[in-house]
Coordinates of C-alpha atoms in Angstrom, one line a residue:
X10 CA -3.3 49.4 14.0
X11 CA -5.5 47.5 16.6
X12 CA -8.3 46.6 14.2
X13 CA -5.9 45.3 12.1
X14 CA -4.5 43.2 14.5
X15 CA -7.8 41.8 15.6
X16 CA -8.9 41.2 12.0
X17 CA -7.6 37.6 11.8
X18 CA -9.4 36.6 15.0
X19 CA -12.8 38.7 14.2
X20 CA -12.7 36.9 10.9
X21 CA -12.0 33.4 12.4
X22 CA -15.1 34.1 14.5
X23 CA -17.5 35.1 11.7
X24 CA -16.6 31.8 10.2
X25 CA -16.7 29.4 13.0
X26 CA -20.6 31.1 13.7
X27 CA -21.5 31.3 9.7
X28 CA -19.4 28.8 7.9
X29 CA -19.0 29.1 4.3
X30 CA -20.5 26.0 2.2
X31 CA -19.8 26.6 -1.3
X32 CA -17.8 26.5 -3.6
X33 CA -16.0 23.9 -2.1
X34 CA -12.7 25.6 -2.4
X35 CA -13.9 28.7 -0.5
X36 CA -15.4 26.5 1.8
X37 CA -12.6 24.4 2.9
X38 CA -10.7 27.8 3.4
X39 CA -13.1 29.2 5.3
X40 CA -12.9 26.0 7.7
X41 CA -9.2 26.1 7.9
X42 CA -9.5 30.0 8.9
X43 CA -12.3 29.3 11.7
X44 CA -11.1 26.2 13.4
X45 CA -9.3 28.7 15.9
X46 CA -12.2 30.2 17.5
X47 CA -14.5 27.0 16.5
X48 CA -12.3 24.9 18.7
X49 CA -10.4 27.3 21.0
X50 CA -12.9 30.0 21.9
X51 CA -11.3 30.7 24.8
X52 CA -7.8 31.2 24.2
X53 CA -9.0 33.2 21.0
X54 CA -10.9 35.8 23.5
X55 CA -7.9 35.6 26.0
X56 CA -5.6 36.9 23.0
X57 CA -8.1 39.3 21.8
X58 CA -8.7 40.6 25.2
X59 CA -4.6 41.0 26.0
X60 CA -4.1 43.1 22.5
X61 CA -7.0 45.4 23.0
X62 CA -6.4 46.1 26.6
X63 CA -2.2 46.4 26.1
X64 CA -3.2 49.0 23.0
X65 CA -5.9 50.6 25.2
X66 CA -3.6 51.3 28.1
X67 CA -1.0 53.5 26.0
X68 CA -1.9 57.0 25.5
X69 CA -3.2 58.6 23.5
X70 CA -6.0 56.9 22.4
X71 CA -7.2 57.1 18.9
X72 CA -10.4 56.6 17.2
X73 CA -8.8 53.7 15.6
X74 CA -8.3 52.4 18.8
X75 CA -11.9 52.8 19.8
X76 CA -13.0 50.9 16.6
X77 CA -10.9 48.3 17.7
X78 CA -12.3 48.0 21.0
X79 CA -15.7 48.0 19.3
X80 CA -14.4 45.0 16.8
X81 CA -12.6 43.3 20.1
X82 CA -16.3 43.6 22.1
X83 CA -18.0 41.9 18.9
X84 CA -15.4 39.6 18.6
X85 CA -16.1 38.3 22.3
X86 CA -19.6 38.2 21.7
X87 CA -19.4 36.0 18.8
X88 CA -16.9 33.8 20.9
X89 CA -19.1 33.5 23.7
X90 CA -21.9 32.0 21.3
X91 CA -19.3 29.6 19.8
X92 CA -18.3 28.6 23.5
X93 CA -22.5 28.0 24.6
X94 CA -22.3 25.9 21.1
X95 CA -19.6 23.7 22.9
X96 CA -21.3 23.3 26.0
X97 CA -24.9 22.6 24.0
X98 CA -23.3 19.6 22.6
X99 CA -23.3 17.9 26.0
X100 CA -27.0 18.1 26.1
X101 CA -27.2 16.6 22.5
X102 CA -25.1 13.8 23.8
X103 CA -27.2 13.1 27.0
X104 CA -30.3 13.0 24.9
X105 CA -29.2 10.5 22.5
X106 CA -27.9 8.5 24.9
X107 CA -30.6 8.5 27.4
X108 CA -33.1 7.8 24.2
X109 CA -31.0 4.5 23.2
X110 CA -31.1 3.5 26.8
X111 CA -34.9 3.6 26.9
X112 CA -34.9 2.0 23.7
X113 CA -32.6 -0.8 24.8
X114 CA -32.6 -0.9 28.2
X115 CA -29.1 -1.8 29.7
X116 CA -27.1 -1.1 26.8
X117 CA -25.2 2.1 27.5
X118 CA -23.4 2.8 30.6
X119 CA -24.2 5.1 33.4
X120 CA -24.7 9.0 32.6
X121 CA -21.3 10.8 32.5
X122 CA -21.0 13.7 35.0
X123 CA -22.1 16.9 33.3
X124 CA -19.3 19.0 34.8
X125 CA -16.6 20.3 32.1
X126 CA -13.4 19.9 32.6
X127 CA -12.4 23.3 32.5
X128 CA -8.7 23.0 33.5
X129 CA -7.8 20.7 31.0
X130 CA -10.0 22.8 28.3
X131 CA -7.7 25.8 29.2
X132 CA -4.2 24.4 30.4
X133 CA -4.1 21.5 27.9
X134 CA -5.8 21.9 24.6
X135 CA -3.4 19.3 23.0
X136 CA -4.1 16.0 24.6
X137 CA -0.8 14.8 25.9
X138 CA 0.0 11.4 27.3
X139 CA -0.9 10.6 30.7
X140 CA 2.2 9.4 32.9
X141 CA 0.0 6.2 33.7
X142 CA 0.0 4.9 29.7
X143 CA 2.4 3.3 28.4
X144 CA 2.9 3.6 24.5
X145 CA 4.1 1.4 22.4
X146 CA 4.4 3.1 18.7
X147 CA 5.4 1.9 15.3
X148 CA 4.2 -1.4 15.4
X149 CA 3.0 -3.2 12.2
X150 CA 0.4 -5.3 11.5
X151 CA 1.5 -6.3 8.2
X152 CA 4.5 -6.7 5.8
X153 CA 4.9 -3.0 4.7
X154 CA 5.9 -1.4 8.5
X155 CA 5.1 2.0 6.7
X156 CA 1.6 1.7 5.2
X157 CA 0.6 -0.8 8.3
X158 CA 1.7 0.5 11.3
X159 CA -0.1 1.5 14.5
X160 CA 0.7 2.9 17.8
X161 CA -0.5 0.9 21.2
X162 CA -1.4 2.7 24.1
X163 CA -2.2 0.4 27.4
X164 CA -2.1 1.5 31.1
X165 CA 1.4 0.6 32.5
X166 CA 1.3 -3.0 33.4
X167 CA -1.8 -4.0 31.7
X168 CA -1.3 -7.6 30.5
X169 CA 1.5 -7.8 32.6
X170 CA 0.6 -9.0 35.9
X171 CA -1.2 -5.5 36.3
X172 CA -4.8 -6.5 35.2
X173 CA -6.2 -8.3 32.3
X174 CA -7.1 -5.9 29.2
X175 CA -10.7 -5.4 29.2
X176 CA -11.0 -4.7 25.4
X177 CA -9.4 -3.3 22.3
X178 CA -10.4 -0.2 20.7
X179 CA -9.2 0.5 17.2
X180 CA -9.1 4.2 15.9
X181 CA -8.6 5.0 12.2
X182 CA -7.7 8.5 11.0
X183 CA -9.2 10.6 8.3
X184 CA -7.7 11.9 5.5
X185 CA -10.1 11.7 2.5
X186 CA -8.2 8.1 2.2
X187 CA -5.2 9.7 0.7
X188 CA -3.3 11.3 3.8
X189 CA -3.2 11.2 7.4
X190 CA -1.5 9.0 10.4
X191 CA -1.7 7.4 13.6
X192 CA -2.2 9.5 16.9
X193 CA -3.1 12.5 15.3
X194 CA -7.0 12.7 16.0
X195 CA -9.0 11.2 18.8
X196 CA -6.4 11.1 21.4
X197 CA -8.1 12.3 24.3
X198 CA -10.6 9.0 23.0
X199 CA -7.6 6.7 22.9
X200 CA -5.9 7.9 26.3
X201 CA -9.4 7.5 28.0
X202 CA -10.1 4.3 26.7
X203 CA -6.5 2.8 27.8
X204 CA -6.3 4.2 31.6
X205 CA -9.8 2.3 31.9
X206 CA -8.1 -1.0 31.2
X207 CA -8.5 -0.8 27.2
X208 CA -5.9 -1.7 24.7
X209 CA -6.2 1.7 22.7
X210 CA -4.6 1.5 19.2
X211 CA -4.4 4.3 16.5
X212 CA -3.5 3.1 12.9
X213 CA -3.2 3.6 9.5
X214 CA -3.6 1.9 6.2
X215 CA -3.0 2.0 2.7
X216 CA -3.4 5.0 1.5
X217 CA -4.3 6.0 -2.2
X218 CA -4.7 8.6 -5.0
X219 CA -8.6 8.4 -5.0
X220 CA -10.9 6.8 -2.4
X221 CA -11.9 4.2 -4.9
X222 CA -8.8 3.1 -6.1
X223 CA -7.8 2.1 -2.8
X224 CA -10.9 0.1 -2.1
X225 CA -10.8 -2.5 -0.7
X226 CA -7.5 -2.6 0.4
X227 CA -8.4 -0.1 3.2
X228 CA -11.0 -2.3 4.6
X229 CA -8.8 -5.3 3.9
X230 CA -6.5 -3.8 6.2
X231 CA -8.5 -3.3 9.4
X232 CA -9.5 -6.8 9.0
X233 CA -5.8 -7.4 8.9
X234 CA -5.4 -6.0 12.1
X235 CA -8.1 -7.8 13.8
X236 CA -6.2 -11.0 12.5
X237 CA -3.0 -9.4 14.5
X238 CA -4.9 -8.5 17.4
X239 CA -6.1 -12.2 17.5
X240 CA -3.1 -13.9 16.7
X241 CA -0.3 -11.6 17.9
X242 CA -2.1 -9.4 20.4
X243 CA -1.3 -12.2 23.3
X244 CA 2.5 -11.3 23.0
X245 CA 1.4 -7.4 24.0
X246 CA -1.0 -8.5 26.8
X247 CA -4.2 -8.5 24.8
X248 CA -6.5 -11.8 25.2
X249 CA -7.1 -13.3 22.0
X250 CA -10.8 -13.0 22.8
X251 CA -10.8 -9.6 23.7
X252 CA -14.0 -7.5 22.5
X253 CA -13.0 -5.2 19.7
X254 CA -14.8 -1.7 18.9
X255 CA -13.2 0.2 16.0
X256 CA -13.7 3.5 15.6
X257 CA -12.7 6.1 12.7
X258 CA -12.7 9.9 12.2
X259 CA -14.4 11.4 8.4
X260 CA -12.7 8.6 6.0
X261 CA -11.9 6.8 9.0
X262 CA -15.3 6.5 9.9
X263 CA -16.3 4.9 6.7
X264 CA -14.0 2.3 7.2
X265 CA -15.4 1.4 10.5
X266 CA -18.7 1.3 9.4
X267 CA -17.6 -1.0 6.7
X268 CA -15.8 -3.2 9.0
X269 CA -18.7 -3.6 11.3
X270 CA -21.1 -4.6 8.3
X271 CA -18.9 -6.8 6.6
X272 CA -18.0 -9.1 9.3
X273 CA -16.6 -12.1 8.3
X274 CA -17.1 -11.3 4.5
X275 CA -14.7 -13.6 2.6
X276 CA -14.8 -10.8 -0.2
X277 CA -12.5 -8.6 2.5
X278 CA -10.8 -11.1 4.2
X279 CA -8.2 -12.6 1.5
X280 CA -6.3 -15.6 3.1
X281 CA -7.9 -15.2 6.3
X282 CA -11.7 -16.0 5.3
X283 CA -12.4 -18.2 8.3
X284 CA -11.5 -15.5 10.5
X285 CA -14.2 -14.2 13.2
X286 CA -13.9 -10.3 12.4
X287 CA -17.2 -9.7 14.3
X288 CA -16.9 -6.3 16.4
X289 CA -18.3 -5.7 19.8
X290 CA -19.2 -2.1 18.2
X291 CA -18.4 0.6 16.2
X292 CA -18.1 4.4 16.3
X293 CA -18.0 7.0 13.7
X294 CA -17.2 10.7 14.1
X295 CA -17.9 13.4 11.3
X296 CA -18.2 10.4 8.9
X297 CA -18.5 10.1 5.4
X298 CA -20.9 7.2 4.3
X299 CA -21.5 7.0 0.8
X300 CA -20.2 5.4 -2.0
X301 CA -16.9 5.6 -3.2
X302 CA -17.1 5.7 -6.7
X303 CA -19.4 4.8 -9.6
X304 CA -17.6 1.4 -10.4
X305 CA -17.8 0.1 -6.8
X306 CA -21.1 1.7 -5.8
X307 CA -22.5 -1.8 -4.8
X308 CA -19.9 -2.9 -2.4
X309 CA -18.3 0.3 -1.2
X310 CA -21.4 1.9 -0.1
X311 CA -22.4 1.4 4.0
X312 CA -26.1 1.1 3.2
X313 CA -25.7 -1.5 0.4
X314 CA -24.8 -4.2 3.3
X315 CA -27.3 -5.6 5.4
X316 CA -27.7 -4.0 8.7
X317 CA -29.1 -7.2 10.6
X318 CA -25.4 -7.9 11.6
X319 CA -24.5 -4.9 12.9
X320 CA -23.3 -4.2 16.3
X321 CA -24.1 -1.5 18.7
X322 CA -23.0 1.4 16.9
X323 CA -22.6 5.0 17.8
X324 CA -22.5 8.1 15.2
X325 CA -21.6 11.5 16.0
X326 CA -22.0 14.5 13.6
X327 CA -21.4 18.4 13.6
X328 CA -24.5 20.3 12.2
X329 CA -22.3 22.7 10.5
X330 CA -20.1 20.1 9.0
X331 CA -19.0 21.2 5.2
X332 CA -16.8 18.4 4.5
X333 CA -18.7 15.7 5.0
X334 CA -22.7 16.9 5.4
X335 CA -24.5 15.7 8.3
X336 CA -27.2 14.2 6.1
X337 CA -25.2 11.2 5.2
X338 CA -25.1 10.1 8.9
X339 CA -28.7 10.4 8.8
X340 CA -29.0 8.5 6.0
X341 CA -26.8 5.7 7.5
X342 CA -28.8 6.0 10.9
X343 CA -32.0 5.4 9.0
X344 CA -30.7 2.2 7.3
X345 CA -29.1 0.8 10.5
X346 CA -32.3 1.1 12.6
X347 CA -34.0 -0.6 9.9
X348 CA -32.5 -3.7 9.9
X349 CA -30.4 -3.7 13.3
X350 CA -31.9 -4.9 16.5
X351 CA -28.8 -3.5 18.5
X352 CA -28.6 0.0 19.4
X353 CA -27.6 2.8 17.2
X354 CA -26.9 5.6 19.0
X355 CA -27.1 9.2 17.2
X356 CA -26.2 12.6 18.2
X357 CA -25.5 15.9 16.2
X358 CA -23.8 18.5 17.6
X359 CA -24.8 21.8 17.3
X360 CA -22.3 24.4 15.3
X361 CA -19.7 21.4 15.1
X362 CA -17.7 21.2 12.4
X363 CA -15.1 18.9 10.7
X364 CA -12.1 17.6 12.6
X365 CA -13.8 18.4 16.2
X366 CA -11.7 15.8 17.8
X367 CA -8.2 17.2 17.3
X368 CA -8.2 19.5 20.7
X369 CA -9.4 19.5 24.2
X370 CA -12.4 21.4 23.7
X371 CA -15.5 21.4 25.7
X372 CA -17.2 20.0 23.1
X373 CA -14.8 17.2 22.2
X374 CA -14.2 16.2 26.0
X375 CA -18.4 15.8 26.3
X376 CA -17.6 13.5 23.1
X377 CA -15.1 11.3 25.1
X378 CA -17.4 10.8 27.9
X379 CA -20.1 9.9 26.1
X380 CA -18.0 7.2 24.1
X381 CA -17.1 6.1 27.5
X382 CA -20.2 5.7 28.1
X383 CA -21.0 3.7 25.0
X384 CA -18.1 1.3 25.3
X385 CA -18.0 0.5 29.0
X386 CA -20.8 -2.1 28.7
X387 CA -19.0 -3.4 26.1
X388 CA -16.1 -4.6 27.9
X389 CA -14.6 -8.1 28.9
X390 CA -17.1 -8.7 32.4
X391 CA -15.3 -9.7 35.4
X392 CA -11.7 -8.2 35.0
X393 CA -10.5 -4.7 36.3
X394 CA -8.3 -2.0 34.8
X395 CA -4.6 -2.2 35.8
X396 CA -3.3 0.3 38.0

């Protein structure tokens, strides 16, 4: 009985350590099964230890129980390796930002402390909205309140006598351009910025059956959201001239980079061609950065757009990503570094898979600290955070 109970966590651990890469259906199934161990190894390990201890304290202890204890030991050893890889992410991020600082002196903020917030990792795996943050949900930046909805997070009192908003962080969700919604990914990053005086926005866009059939509408949508910030934002305490950083996960990262590389391009700003959509920065997390289809390859591929006008960029990817292989990020980084005079920070996270920004893992909290270092110099100067 004990080996049977331990088979699911053992399999999850094995897939976290050695992900399936092909064929794609098997790789996707393996990714889903490996996620618990990959993102929450300490919690899975605690469950394995508890089940094993409960069975071994009974009498009599059978050979099957002893076999289960052996499986538990191997599983816990594997989970220790997964946890070590999570901690290695902090060092990878530190190295990437230090390298950028050397190349572009003064363009990143001070190095974040290397301490892992274990209390949050262990007791609050799902990022909950802190009490000091006000949430305004299901707002709309377009006429269709369902497809252009977003959630807005600010520190309580921001823009209402409690301090001027320092900047706007927009996060665009993933989902292969066909699924997803606001406030499901990168919640810890959004909350961290809201607590530091930013207006943090989690947005959706027009979803489509295929990536190409939705292009360029999803890009137009994000530029429309920028227009909303410039025109309607002051009604919500957001200065019309606040610096804007656009971030995205997976498919959202593609849209974020396209937004960064097409500032002011009238093809993607119908009806508001004269609006300045220049960004203060762009962030991509485990993104796809290729073309969206054969018919739009010349305009939907980020590397087909000049890098000269790109803002500061931070790209973060996992080395074991099976959905969007890391080679796509490397290709975009080469393009950006070949043409942009602004910093291009690039970090590869050892052992990280797709979707690493869902829970408060030690890895993701290190990413949040690194992004804080990236965005801090981009915030409006001379203002203070609310509270």
